[in-house]
mmCIF file of C-alpha atoms and ligand atoms in Angstrom:
data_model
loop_
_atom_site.group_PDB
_atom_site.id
_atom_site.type_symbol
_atom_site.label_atom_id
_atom_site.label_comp_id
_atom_site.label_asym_id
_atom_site.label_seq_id
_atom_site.Cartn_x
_atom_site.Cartn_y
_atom_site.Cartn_z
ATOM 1 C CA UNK A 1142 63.609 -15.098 27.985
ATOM 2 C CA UNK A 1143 60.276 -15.276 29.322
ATOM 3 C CA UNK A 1144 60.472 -11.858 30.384
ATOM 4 C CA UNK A 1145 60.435 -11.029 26.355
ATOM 5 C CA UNK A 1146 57.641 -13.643 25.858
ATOM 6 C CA UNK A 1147 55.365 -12.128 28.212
ATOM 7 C CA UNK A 1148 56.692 -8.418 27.054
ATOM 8 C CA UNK A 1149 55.849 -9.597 23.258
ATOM 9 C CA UNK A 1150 52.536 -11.038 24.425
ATOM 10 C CA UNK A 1151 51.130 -7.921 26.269
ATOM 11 C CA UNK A 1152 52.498 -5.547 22.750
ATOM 12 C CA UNK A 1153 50.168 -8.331 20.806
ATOM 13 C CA UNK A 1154 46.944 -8.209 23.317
ATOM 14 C CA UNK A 1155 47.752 -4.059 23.201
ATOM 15 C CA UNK A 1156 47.897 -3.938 19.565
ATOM 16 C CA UNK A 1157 44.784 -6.229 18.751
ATOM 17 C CA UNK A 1158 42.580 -3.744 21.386
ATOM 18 C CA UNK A 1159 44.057 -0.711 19.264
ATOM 19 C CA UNK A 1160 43.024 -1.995 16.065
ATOM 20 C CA UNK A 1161 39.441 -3.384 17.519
ATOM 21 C CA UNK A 1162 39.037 0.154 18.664
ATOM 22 C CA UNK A 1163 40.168 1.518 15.290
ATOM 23 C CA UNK A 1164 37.797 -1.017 13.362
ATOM 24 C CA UNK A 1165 34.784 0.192 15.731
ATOM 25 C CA UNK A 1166 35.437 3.559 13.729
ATOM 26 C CA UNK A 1167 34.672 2.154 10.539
ATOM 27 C CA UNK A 1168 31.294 2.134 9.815
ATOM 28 C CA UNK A 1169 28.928 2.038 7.889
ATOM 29 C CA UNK A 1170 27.393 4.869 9.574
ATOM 30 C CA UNK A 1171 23.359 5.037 8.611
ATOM 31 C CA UNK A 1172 22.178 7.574 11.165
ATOM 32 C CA UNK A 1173 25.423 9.887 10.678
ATOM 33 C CA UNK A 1174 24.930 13.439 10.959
ATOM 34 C CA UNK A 1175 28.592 14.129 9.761
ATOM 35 C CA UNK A 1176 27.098 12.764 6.100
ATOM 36 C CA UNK A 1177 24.865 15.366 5.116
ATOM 37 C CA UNK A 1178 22.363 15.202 2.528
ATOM 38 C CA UNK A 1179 20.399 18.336 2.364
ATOM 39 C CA UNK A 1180 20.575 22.023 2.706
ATOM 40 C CA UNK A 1181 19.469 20.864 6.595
ATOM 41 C CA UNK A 1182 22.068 19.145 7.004
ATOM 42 C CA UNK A 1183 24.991 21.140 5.697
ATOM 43 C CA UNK A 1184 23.787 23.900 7.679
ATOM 44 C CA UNK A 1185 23.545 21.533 11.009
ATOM 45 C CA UNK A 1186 27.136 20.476 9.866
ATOM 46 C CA UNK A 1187 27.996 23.799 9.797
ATOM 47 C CA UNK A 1188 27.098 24.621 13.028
ATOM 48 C CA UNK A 1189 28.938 21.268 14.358
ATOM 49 C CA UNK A 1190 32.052 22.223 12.450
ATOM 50 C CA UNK A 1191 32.657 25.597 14.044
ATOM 51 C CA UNK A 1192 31.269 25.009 17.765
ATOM 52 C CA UNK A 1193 33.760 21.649 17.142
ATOM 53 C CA UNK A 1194 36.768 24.317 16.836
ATOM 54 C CA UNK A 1195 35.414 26.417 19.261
ATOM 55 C CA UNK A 1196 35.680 23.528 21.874
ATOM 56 C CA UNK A 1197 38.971 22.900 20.756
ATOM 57 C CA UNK A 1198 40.208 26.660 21.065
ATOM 58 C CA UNK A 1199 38.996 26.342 24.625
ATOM 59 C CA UNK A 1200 40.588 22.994 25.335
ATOM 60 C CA UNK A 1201 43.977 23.968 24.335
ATOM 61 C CA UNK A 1202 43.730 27.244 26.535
ATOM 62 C CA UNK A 1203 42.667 25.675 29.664
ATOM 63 C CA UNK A 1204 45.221 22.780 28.945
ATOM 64 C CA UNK A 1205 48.167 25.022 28.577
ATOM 65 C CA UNK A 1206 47.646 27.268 31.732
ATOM 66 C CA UNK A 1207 47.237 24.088 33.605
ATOM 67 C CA UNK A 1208 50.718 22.629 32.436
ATOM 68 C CA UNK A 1209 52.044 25.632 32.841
ATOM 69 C CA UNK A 1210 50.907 26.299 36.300
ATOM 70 C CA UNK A 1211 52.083 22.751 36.654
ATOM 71 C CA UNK A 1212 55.384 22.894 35.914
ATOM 72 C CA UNK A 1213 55.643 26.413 37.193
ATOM 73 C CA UNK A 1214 54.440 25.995 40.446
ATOM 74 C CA UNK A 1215 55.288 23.040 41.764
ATOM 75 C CA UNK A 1216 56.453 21.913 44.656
ATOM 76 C CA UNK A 1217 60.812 22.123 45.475
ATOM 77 C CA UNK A 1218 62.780 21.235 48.260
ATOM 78 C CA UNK A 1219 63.166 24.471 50.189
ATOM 79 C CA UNK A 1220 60.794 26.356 48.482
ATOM 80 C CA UNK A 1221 58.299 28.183 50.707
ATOM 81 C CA UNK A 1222 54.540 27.778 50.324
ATOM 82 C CA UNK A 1223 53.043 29.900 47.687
ATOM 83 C CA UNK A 1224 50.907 32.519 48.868
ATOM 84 C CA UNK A 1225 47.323 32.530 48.498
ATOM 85 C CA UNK A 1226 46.111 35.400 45.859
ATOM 86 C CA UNK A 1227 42.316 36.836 46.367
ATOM 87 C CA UNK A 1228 41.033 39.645 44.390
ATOM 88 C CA UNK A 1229 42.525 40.139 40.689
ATOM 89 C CA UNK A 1230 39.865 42.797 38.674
ATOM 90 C CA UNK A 1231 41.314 42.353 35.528
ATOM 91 C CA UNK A 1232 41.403 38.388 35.544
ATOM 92 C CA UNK A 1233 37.895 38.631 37.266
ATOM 93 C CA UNK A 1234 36.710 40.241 34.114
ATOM 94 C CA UNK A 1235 38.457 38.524 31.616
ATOM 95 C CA UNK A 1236 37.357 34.981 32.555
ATOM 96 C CA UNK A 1237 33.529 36.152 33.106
ATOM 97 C CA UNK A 1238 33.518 37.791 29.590
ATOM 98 C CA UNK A 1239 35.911 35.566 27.949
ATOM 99 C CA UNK A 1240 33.190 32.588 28.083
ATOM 100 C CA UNK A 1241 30.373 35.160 27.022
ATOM 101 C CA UNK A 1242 32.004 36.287 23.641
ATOM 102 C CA UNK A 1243 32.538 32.368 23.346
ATOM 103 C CA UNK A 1244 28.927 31.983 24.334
ATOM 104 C CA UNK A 1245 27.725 34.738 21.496
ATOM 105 C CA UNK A 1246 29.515 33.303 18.984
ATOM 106 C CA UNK A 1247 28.045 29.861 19.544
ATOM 107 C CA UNK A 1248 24.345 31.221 20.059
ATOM 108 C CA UNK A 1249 24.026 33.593 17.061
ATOM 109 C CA UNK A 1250 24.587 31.303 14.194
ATOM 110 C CA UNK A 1251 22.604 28.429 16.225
ATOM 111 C CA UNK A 1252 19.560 30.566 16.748
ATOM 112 C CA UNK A 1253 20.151 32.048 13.216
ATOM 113 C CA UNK A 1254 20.390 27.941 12.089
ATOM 114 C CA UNK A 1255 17.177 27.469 13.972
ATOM 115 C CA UNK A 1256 15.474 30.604 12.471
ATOM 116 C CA UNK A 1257 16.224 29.615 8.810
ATOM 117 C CA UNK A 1258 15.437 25.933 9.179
ATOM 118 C CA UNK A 1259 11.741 26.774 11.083
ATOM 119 C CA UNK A 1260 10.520 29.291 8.693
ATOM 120 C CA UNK A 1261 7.755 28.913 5.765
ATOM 121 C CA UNK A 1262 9.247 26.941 2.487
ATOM 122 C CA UNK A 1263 7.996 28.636 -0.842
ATOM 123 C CA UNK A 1264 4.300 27.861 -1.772
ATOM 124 C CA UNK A 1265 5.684 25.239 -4.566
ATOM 125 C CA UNK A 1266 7.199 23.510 -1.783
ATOM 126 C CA UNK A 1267 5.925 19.859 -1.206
ATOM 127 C CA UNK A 1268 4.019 19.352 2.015
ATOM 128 C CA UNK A 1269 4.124 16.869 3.832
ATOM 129 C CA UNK A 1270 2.089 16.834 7.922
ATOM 130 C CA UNK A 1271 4.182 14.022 10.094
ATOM 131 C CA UNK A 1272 2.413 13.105 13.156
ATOM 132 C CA UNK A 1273 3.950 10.224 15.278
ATOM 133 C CA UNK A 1274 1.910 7.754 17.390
ATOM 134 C CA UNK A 1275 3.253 5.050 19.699
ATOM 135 C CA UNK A 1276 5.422 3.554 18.021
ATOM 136 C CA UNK A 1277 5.205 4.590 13.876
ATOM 137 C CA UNK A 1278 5.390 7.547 11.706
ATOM 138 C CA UNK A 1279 2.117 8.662 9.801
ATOM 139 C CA UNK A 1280 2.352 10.963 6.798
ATOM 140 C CA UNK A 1281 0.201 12.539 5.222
ATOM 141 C CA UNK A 1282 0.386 14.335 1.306
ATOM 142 C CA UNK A 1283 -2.484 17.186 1.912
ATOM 143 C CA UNK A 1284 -1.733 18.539 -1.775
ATOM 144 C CA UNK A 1285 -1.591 15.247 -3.124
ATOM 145 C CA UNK A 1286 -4.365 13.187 -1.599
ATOM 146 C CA UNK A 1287 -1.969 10.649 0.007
ATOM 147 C CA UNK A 1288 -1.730 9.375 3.126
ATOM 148 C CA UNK A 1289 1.000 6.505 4.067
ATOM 149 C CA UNK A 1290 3.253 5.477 7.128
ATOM 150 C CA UNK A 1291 7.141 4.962 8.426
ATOM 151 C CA UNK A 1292 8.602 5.245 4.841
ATOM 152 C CA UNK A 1293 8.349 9.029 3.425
ATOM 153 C CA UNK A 1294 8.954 9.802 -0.322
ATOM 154 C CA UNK A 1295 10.471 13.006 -1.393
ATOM 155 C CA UNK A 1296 11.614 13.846 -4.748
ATOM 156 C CA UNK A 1297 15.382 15.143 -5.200
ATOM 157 C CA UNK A 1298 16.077 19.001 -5.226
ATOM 158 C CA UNK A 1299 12.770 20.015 -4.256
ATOM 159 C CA UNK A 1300 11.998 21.925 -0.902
ATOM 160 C CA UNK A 1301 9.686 20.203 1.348
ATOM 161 C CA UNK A 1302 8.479 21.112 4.061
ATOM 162 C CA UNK A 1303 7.243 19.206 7.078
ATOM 163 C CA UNK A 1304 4.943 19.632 9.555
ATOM 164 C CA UNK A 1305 5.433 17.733 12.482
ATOM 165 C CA UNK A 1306 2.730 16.575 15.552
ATOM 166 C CA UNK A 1307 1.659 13.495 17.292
ATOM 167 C CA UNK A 1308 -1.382 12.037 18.006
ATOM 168 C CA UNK A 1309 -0.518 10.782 22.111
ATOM 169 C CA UNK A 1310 2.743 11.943 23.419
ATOM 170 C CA UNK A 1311 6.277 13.776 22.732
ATOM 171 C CA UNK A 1312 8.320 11.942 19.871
ATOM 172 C CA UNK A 1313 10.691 14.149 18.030
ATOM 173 C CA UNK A 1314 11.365 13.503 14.224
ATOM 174 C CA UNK A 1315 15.037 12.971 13.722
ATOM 175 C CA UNK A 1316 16.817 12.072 9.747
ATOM 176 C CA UNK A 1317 20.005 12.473 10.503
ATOM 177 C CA UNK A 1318 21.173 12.991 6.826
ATOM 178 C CA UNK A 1319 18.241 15.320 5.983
ATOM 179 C CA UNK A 1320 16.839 16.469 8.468
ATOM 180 C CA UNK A 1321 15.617 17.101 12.683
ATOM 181 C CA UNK A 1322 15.347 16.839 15.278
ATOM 182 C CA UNK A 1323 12.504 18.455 15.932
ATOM 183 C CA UNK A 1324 10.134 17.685 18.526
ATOM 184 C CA UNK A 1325 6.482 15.679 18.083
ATOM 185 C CA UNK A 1326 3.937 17.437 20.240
ATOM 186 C CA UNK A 1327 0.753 16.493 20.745
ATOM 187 C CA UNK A 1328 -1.982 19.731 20.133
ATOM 188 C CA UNK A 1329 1.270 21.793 18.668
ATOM 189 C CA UNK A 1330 2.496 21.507 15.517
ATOM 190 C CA UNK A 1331 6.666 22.343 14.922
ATOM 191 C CA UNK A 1332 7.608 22.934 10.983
ATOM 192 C CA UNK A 1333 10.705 22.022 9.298
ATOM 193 C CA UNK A 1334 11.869 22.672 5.595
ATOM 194 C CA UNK A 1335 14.480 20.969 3.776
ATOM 195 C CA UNK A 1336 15.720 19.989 0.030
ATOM 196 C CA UNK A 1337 17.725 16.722 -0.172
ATOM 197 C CA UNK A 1338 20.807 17.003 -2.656
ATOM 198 C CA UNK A 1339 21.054 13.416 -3.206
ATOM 199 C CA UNK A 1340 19.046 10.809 -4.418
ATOM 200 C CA UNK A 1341 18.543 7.549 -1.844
ATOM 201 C CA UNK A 1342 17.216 5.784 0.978
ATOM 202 C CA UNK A 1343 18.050 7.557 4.491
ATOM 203 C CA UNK A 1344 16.950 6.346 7.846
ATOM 204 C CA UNK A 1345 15.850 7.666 10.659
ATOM 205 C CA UNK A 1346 14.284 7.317 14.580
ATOM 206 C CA UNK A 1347 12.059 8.923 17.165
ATOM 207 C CA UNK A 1348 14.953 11.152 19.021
ATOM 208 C CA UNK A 1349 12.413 11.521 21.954
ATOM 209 C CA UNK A 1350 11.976 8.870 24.640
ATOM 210 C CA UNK A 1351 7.974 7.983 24.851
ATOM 211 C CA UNK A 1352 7.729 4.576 26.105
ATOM 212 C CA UNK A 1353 7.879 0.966 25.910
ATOM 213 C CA UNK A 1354 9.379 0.956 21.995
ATOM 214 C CA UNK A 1355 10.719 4.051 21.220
ATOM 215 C CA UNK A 1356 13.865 2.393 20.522
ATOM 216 C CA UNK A 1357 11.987 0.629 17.648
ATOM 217 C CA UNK A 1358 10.330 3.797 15.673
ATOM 218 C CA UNK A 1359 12.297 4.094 13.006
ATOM 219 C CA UNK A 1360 11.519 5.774 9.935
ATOM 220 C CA UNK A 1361 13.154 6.242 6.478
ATOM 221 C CA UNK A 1362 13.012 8.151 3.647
ATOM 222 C CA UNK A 1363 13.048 7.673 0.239
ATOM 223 C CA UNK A 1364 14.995 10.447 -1.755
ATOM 224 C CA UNK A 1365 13.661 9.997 -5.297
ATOM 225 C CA UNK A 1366 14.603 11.201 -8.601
ATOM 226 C CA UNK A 1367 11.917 13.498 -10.204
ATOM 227 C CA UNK A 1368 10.557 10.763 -12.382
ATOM 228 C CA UNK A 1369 10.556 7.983 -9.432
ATOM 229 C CA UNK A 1370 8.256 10.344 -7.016
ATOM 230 C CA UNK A 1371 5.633 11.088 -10.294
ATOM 231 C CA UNK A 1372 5.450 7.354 -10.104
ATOM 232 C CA UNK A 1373 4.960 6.803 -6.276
ATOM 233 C CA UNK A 1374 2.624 9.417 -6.479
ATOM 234 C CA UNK A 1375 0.427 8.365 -9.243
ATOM 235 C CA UNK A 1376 0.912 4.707 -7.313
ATOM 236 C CA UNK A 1377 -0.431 5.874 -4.195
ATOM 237 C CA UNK A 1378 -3.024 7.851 -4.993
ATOM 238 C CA UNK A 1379 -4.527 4.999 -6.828
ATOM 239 C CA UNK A 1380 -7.006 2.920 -4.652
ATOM 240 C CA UNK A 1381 -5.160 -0.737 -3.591
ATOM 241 C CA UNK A 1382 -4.653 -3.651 -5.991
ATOM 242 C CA UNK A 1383 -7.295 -6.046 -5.989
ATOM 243 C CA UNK A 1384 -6.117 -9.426 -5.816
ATOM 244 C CA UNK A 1385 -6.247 -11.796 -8.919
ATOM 245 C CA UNK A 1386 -9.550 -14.014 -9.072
ATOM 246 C CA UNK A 1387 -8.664 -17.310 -7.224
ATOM 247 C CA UNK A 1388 -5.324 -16.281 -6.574
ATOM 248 C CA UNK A 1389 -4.013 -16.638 -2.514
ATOM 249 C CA UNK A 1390 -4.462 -12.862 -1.847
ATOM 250 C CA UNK A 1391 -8.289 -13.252 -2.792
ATOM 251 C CA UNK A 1392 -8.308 -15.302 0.063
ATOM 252 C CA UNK A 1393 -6.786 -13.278 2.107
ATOM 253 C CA UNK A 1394 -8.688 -10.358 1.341
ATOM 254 C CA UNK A 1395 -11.859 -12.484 2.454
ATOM 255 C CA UNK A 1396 -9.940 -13.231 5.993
ATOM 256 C CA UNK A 1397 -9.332 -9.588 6.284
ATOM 257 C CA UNK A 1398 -12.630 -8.383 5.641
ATOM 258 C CA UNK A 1399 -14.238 -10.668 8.463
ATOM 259 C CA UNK A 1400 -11.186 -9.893 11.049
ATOM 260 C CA UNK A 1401 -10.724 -7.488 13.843
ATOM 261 C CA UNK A 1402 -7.311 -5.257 11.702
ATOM 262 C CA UNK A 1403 -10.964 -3.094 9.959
ATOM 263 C CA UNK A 1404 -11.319 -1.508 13.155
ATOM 264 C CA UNK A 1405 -7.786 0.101 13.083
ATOM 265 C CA UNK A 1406 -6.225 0.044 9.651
ATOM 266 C CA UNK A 1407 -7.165 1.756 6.286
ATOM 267 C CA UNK A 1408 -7.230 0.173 3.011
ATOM 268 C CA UNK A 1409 -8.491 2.515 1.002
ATOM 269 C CA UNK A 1410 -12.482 1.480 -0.178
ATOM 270 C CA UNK A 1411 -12.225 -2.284 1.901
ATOM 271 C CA UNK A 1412 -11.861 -0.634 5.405
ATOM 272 C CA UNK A 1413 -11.842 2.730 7.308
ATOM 273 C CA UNK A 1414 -9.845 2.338 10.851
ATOM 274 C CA UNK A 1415 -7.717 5.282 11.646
ATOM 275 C CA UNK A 1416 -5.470 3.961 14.830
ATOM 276 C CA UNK A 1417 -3.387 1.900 12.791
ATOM 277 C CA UNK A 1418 -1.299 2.587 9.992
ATOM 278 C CA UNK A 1419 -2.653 2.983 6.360
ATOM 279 C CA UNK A 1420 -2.050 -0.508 4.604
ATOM 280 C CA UNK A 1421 -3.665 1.050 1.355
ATOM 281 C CA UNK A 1422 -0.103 0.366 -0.766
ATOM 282 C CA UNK A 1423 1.463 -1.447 2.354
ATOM 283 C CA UNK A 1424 2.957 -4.257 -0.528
ATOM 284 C CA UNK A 1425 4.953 -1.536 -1.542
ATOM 285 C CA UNK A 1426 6.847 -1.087 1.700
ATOM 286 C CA UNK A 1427 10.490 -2.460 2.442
ATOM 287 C CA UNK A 1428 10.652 -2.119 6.114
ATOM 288 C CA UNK A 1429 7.944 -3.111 8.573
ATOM 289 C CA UNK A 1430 7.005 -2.254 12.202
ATOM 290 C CA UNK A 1431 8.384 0.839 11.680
ATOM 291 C CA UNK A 1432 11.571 0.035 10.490
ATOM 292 C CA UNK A 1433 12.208 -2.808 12.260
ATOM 293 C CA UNK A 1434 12.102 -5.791 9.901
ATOM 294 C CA UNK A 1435 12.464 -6.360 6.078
ATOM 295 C CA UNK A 1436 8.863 -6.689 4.721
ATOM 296 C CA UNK A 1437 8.668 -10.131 4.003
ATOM 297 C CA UNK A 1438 6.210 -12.878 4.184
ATOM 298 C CA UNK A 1439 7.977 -14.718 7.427
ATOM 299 C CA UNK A 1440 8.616 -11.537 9.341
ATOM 300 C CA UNK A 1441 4.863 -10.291 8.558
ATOM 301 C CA UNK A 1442 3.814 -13.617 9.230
ATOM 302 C CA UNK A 1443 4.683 -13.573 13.112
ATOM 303 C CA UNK A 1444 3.764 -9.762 12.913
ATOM 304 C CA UNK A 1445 0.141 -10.750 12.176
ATOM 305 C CA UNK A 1446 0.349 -13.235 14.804
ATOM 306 C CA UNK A 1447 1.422 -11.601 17.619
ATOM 307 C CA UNK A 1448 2.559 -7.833 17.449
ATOM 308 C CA UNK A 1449 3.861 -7.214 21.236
ATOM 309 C CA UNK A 1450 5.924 -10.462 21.478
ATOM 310 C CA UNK A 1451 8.364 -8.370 18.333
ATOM 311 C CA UNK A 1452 7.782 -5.254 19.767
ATOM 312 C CA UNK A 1453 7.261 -4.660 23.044
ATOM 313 C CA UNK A 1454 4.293 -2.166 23.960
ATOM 314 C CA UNK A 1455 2.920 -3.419 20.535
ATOM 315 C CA UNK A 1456 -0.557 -1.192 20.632
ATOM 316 C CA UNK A 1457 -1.344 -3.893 18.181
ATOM 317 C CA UNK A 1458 -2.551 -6.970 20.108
ATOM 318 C CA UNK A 1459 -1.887 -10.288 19.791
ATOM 319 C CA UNK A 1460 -4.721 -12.060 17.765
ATOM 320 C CA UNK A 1461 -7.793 -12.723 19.911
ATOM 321 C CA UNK A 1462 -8.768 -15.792 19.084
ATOM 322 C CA UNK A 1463 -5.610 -16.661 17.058
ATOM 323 C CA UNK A 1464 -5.392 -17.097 13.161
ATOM 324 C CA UNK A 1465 -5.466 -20.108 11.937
ATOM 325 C CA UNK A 1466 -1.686 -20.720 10.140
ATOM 326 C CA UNK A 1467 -3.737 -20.426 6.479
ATOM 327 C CA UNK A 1468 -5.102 -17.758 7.466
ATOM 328 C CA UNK A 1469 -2.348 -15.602 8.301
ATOM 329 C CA UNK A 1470 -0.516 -17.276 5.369
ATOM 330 C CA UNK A 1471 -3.416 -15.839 2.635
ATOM 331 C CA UNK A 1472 -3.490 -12.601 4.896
ATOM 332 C CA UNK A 1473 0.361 -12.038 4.259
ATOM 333 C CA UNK A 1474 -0.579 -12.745 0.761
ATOM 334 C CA UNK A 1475 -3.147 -10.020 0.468
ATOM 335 C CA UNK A 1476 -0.846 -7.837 2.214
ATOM 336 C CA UNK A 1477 1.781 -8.332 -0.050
ATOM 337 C CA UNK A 1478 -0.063 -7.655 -3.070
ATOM 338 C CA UNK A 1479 -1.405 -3.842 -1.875
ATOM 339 C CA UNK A 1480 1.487 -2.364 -4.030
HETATM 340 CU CU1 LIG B 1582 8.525 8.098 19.610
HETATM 341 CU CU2 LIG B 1582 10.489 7.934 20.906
#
């Protein structure tokens, strides 16, 4: 009777591991290459597919002549001891050139993926130059005059074409969905073309370890419909809002103008820095920190405050001499209102 208790118990424990395991399969899946979303990715899916089946051709070959020389030759009372073969030609050859076909198979339509993915896009393609730095994405529009950072904005159907470098060392620009990975180099610049079949938000990280946060670049980008991009275009390459008369954000704009973020950020006419990302239409963004947080007031609030204690490495640093608590409050204002 307690034999069966116990029995029943260990079936339960058993079946409530199986079905955890089973539920870790579920998803949702945000960085899945398996869900492609662009010419890119089909082809990379492609590629998966067939080297998938290739695997399994080779699995179930080496399997079966290992059960079979299991079962075949094992051991039996009274048996003697097998003896040892050297020298077969023909096997010899077989297994060298078996795995080499196998081999050619796999490398032809990889380098012939590679080839068609790295070549020049049409001249009507959108450009778009991606250069990472420790720990964001910048991106820059050359045929449109814009120039933003960590959330890209393509519009639906159209090729684009990316050209990818950094500004300090190796990242490597990875959207699963869409597109990558292709390696960030700094002083060489890798190009990648795609043309997203669906319209939405896809997201993204640096697919090359380089320090402190790399675990926190993220990126993401915005598949828009043809109409959406005209208007994140015309957005952008309008100069930044300026802030209602008397409003909060005036305020802030005053506590930005006399603080240390000129020396590194942009905002298009107020301030020229370059090491920092371009806060121009920075209202406009939904992630922060590359990726890392919803862009709201309380998460930009402790951003301001003190960078490296949210991410580590943080080539932002901390506020020297701090903010006062109004001032970061009419600073996230201001911020908020560059849509
Ligand atoms: Cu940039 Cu990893």
């Amino acid at each position: 009777m307690t034999l069966g208790r116990d029995a029943v118990k260990r079936c339960r424990i058993w079946l409530t591991t199986v079905a955890l395991a089973i539920a870790g399969c579920g998803g949702p899946f945000p960085q899945s290459t398996l869900q492609p979303r662009s010419d890119f990715g089909h082809a990379i899916d492609h590629l998966f597919t067939d080297i998938f089946w290739w695997a399994v051709f080779v699995f179930v070959v080496v399997e079966t002549l290992l059960l079979v020389a299991l079962v075949r030759f094992r051991h039996r009372e009274g048996r003697p001891a097998p003896k040892a073969a050297h020298g077969h030609t023909a096997l010899e050859i077989g297994w060298t050139l078996a795995p080499a076909v196998i081999l050619v198979l796999v490398a032809v339509p990889t380098m012939r993926t590679i080839l068609a993915t790295a070549g020049d896009a049409p001249p009507d393609a959108l450009k778009v130059d991606v250069i990472g730095h420790q720990w964001w994405w910048e991106y820059k529009y050359p045929n449109l005059g814009i120039v933003t950072a960590n959330e890209m904005h393509v519009p639906v159907g159209k090729r684009v074409q990316v050209s990818i470098t950094s500004a300090d060392v190796i990242h490597s620009f990875w959207v699963p969905a869409l597109a990558g990975k292709r390696d960030a180099t700094p002083g060489h610049t890798t190009r990648i073309a795609f043309r997203a079949d669906s319209v939405g938000e896809y997201s993204g990280q640096c697919a090359e370890f380089c320090g402190a946060s790399h675990a926190n670049m993220g990126l993401r980008v915005l598949v828009d419909s043809d109409s959406a991009f005209e208007t994140w275009m015309k957005t952008e390459q309008r100069g930044p809002a300026t802030p209602t008369p008397a409003s909060p954000a005036e305020g802030g704009k005053a506590v930005y103008s006399r603080s240390a973020c000129l020396a590194c950020h942009t905002i298009q006419g107020i301030s020229p820095g370059v090491l920092g990302p371009n806060l121009t239409h920075f209202g406009s963004n939904t992630t922060l920190a590359a990726g890392m947080f919803p862009n709201d007031s309380a998460h930009l609030a402790r951003w301001i405050a003190d960078a490296p204690a949210l991410k580590p490495g943080s080539l932002m640093p901390r506020m020297q001499p701090p903010l006062s608590d109004a001032e970061i409050a009419a600073l996230v204002a201001y911020l908020k209102s560059l849509k």
